[in-house]
Every structure is written in structure tokens, then in C-alpha cells.
């Protein structure tokens, strides 16, 4: 006897799951390969702000092209409002800009191990704010998987990171300019990720439209910072494209592609799943370094590999189940 045909809802759920896995895989590959591509094609003289701004412009153009191709651009234009854009994308973009500044301050005042351990707490804050804003609960097994993921992330960050020590022995400076900034940055990262998920899943804000809006807001914040930053002074002295070659566009466009994927993964799978993808990408980076640079994976990486696989398996296998009330 032939099995009964799948219902339309079941088919749609299966299609969405496949789409999430596809986007997650692409993001992991992009994030894992980005350091090697940037190292090969971006000269040290290139001003960081110029490459970031061009990357944001590329994200806007790519998102506009995709929206025009799938026929959603005109509808989005008619329904767009400034208040809606600021609510859905402006606030997360401003939060991310502040987070990046705090991370730069913290990294200069902490050793790699302390920085990596504290920075990975953003995975937990993402889960916390996802519950607070979206009421998305985690099972006990999933919370355990998050613990394992943070352990793996710390191992990978320490193993592949720099070996620099703390830049200061002053306890107060380490606390106020190292530990507190990175913890605040982790909280902000979790909040911004959850807000993006809320905008896309609850307010039904298109992930492509959010990418456009966040890129514009982020670029405006970055441009404003150039009035005082060393990068701004360098651009005024040497020009915007100082140190650029035609090959510099390769990592910039590749990074823009990753930005589009981040929006898609957050929209379809959520910020917590994105955290799993990013940590998995660190393993891909280690593998690519071995293949192309001959640099063998560190002991940290070899230990982290089974931990990442285990955490992903547990997180997917034991989702939160709503308890049925007894009659």
C-alpha cells in the first residue's frame, strides 16, 4: 500500500528546514574562508574603514538586486516607513556599532584567553534575549549544548588567536577597560541579534530590507566616526582607496555575500542557530589553513571538533517541548 501523500504544511516545513540548512552551510563556508581570502587579497596599507564602507554598499546593491528580481522591491518601497525602518533595523544597527567599539577597547586591555572566554558569553545572552523578547524557550539539553558550544568557541578562539598577553597589569584598567566592555558588548550582541529575529519573524520585515537599512545606518555611524578616527585622518591624507588593488574587491564582495547570509540565517533560524554556525566556521578556517597554508590544526582545534559536533547534535535532537496539561 502506497504511503499517504504529505500534507501541504508538512511539505512547507520540510522545505524551510532544507533552506535553513543550505543558508547555514553557505554562511559557515563564507565565514570560515573569509580570513584566508582577506589575508591573500587585502594589502596591509588598505584603510579598514574604506573596505567596510564598500562592503556595506555592496550589501545594499546585492539586496536591492535580489528584491528587484523576486518582485518584492516595489511592494517594500510602497510599504516602507521611516519609523518602521528605525524600529526594525536602526536600533540593532546602532547597537552593533556600539558593540564593535567596545570590543576594540576590550581587546587592547585583555589577554586572548580572557577576551575569548568573555566574548563567547554572547551566545547565552542571545538565548536569554530570544526568550525575553520572543518567548522562545530552550530545553535543558539545549542549554547544556550551549555550554558545550561556548567551551568549544573558547578553545578555538584561543588556539587560533594571537598569543599576546595582557597589555596592562593595572587591575582597575583591566576591569573597567577590558572585562566590563567585553561583557557589555556580549549583552548588546545578544540583544541586537534577538531584535533582528523579532523584526523578521514577528514584524515580518524582509531580511533583505533589513540588510539594506542596517547597512545604511551602520555606514552613517562609521562615516560620522571618521571625523575623529585615525582611519578618517588616513583617508583625508592618502585618499579613500589608498592601498587598494582590483583583487581587494574579492574579499570585500565575499564579505558582503556573508552579510546577506547572516540576515537570512537570523530570519529563518534565529540568533542562537547563527551562533552555532559561526563557531562551526572556526573549524572550517582551521581546515582551510591546513590545506592551503600547511598549518596543522592546533590541539585546541582537535579537542573542540567533537565538542562542536556533539553540541550541534544535542541542540537539534532535543528541542523544547510544550508540556501538555493533564485533563
Short mmCIF file of N, CA, C and O in Angstrom, two decimals, residues 47 104 119 151 155 212 223:
data_model
loop_
_atom_site.label_atom_id
_atom_site.label_comp_id
_atom_site.label_asym_id
_atom_site.label_seq_id
_atom_site.Cartn_x
_atom_site.Cartn_y
_atom_site.Cartn_z
N UNK A 47 42.98 50.97 4.15
CA UNK A 47 42.31 51.56 5.30
C UNK A 47 41.05 50.74 5.60
O UNK A 47 40.20 50.55 4.73
N UNK A 104 36.75 46.63 20.52
CA UNK A 104 38.08 47.16 20.20
C UNK A 104 38.78 47.66 21.46
O UNK A 104 39.99 47.46 21.65
N UNK A 119 33.94 36.92 25.56
CA UNK A 119 33.27 37.26 24.31
C UNK A 119 32.26 36.19 23.89
O UNK A 119 31.23 36.49 23.27
N UNK A 151 32.34 26.37 25.36
CA UNK A 151 33.63 25.74 25.64
C UNK A 151 34.43 25.56 24.34
O UNK A 151 35.62 25.90 24.27
N UNK A 155 37.99 27.39 23.12
CA UNK A 155 39.14 26.60 22.69
C UNK A 155 39.62 27.02 21.31
O UNK A 155 40.82 27.20 21.06
N UNK A 212 19.60 46.13 3.96
CA UNK A 212 19.76 47.46 3.35
C UNK A 212 19.74 48.54 4.42
O UNK A 212 20.62 49.41 4.48
N UNK A 223 30.79 56.70 9.04
CA UNK A 223 31.21 57.96 8.43
C UNK A 223 31.34 59.06 9.48
O UNK A 223 32.27 59.88 9.43
#
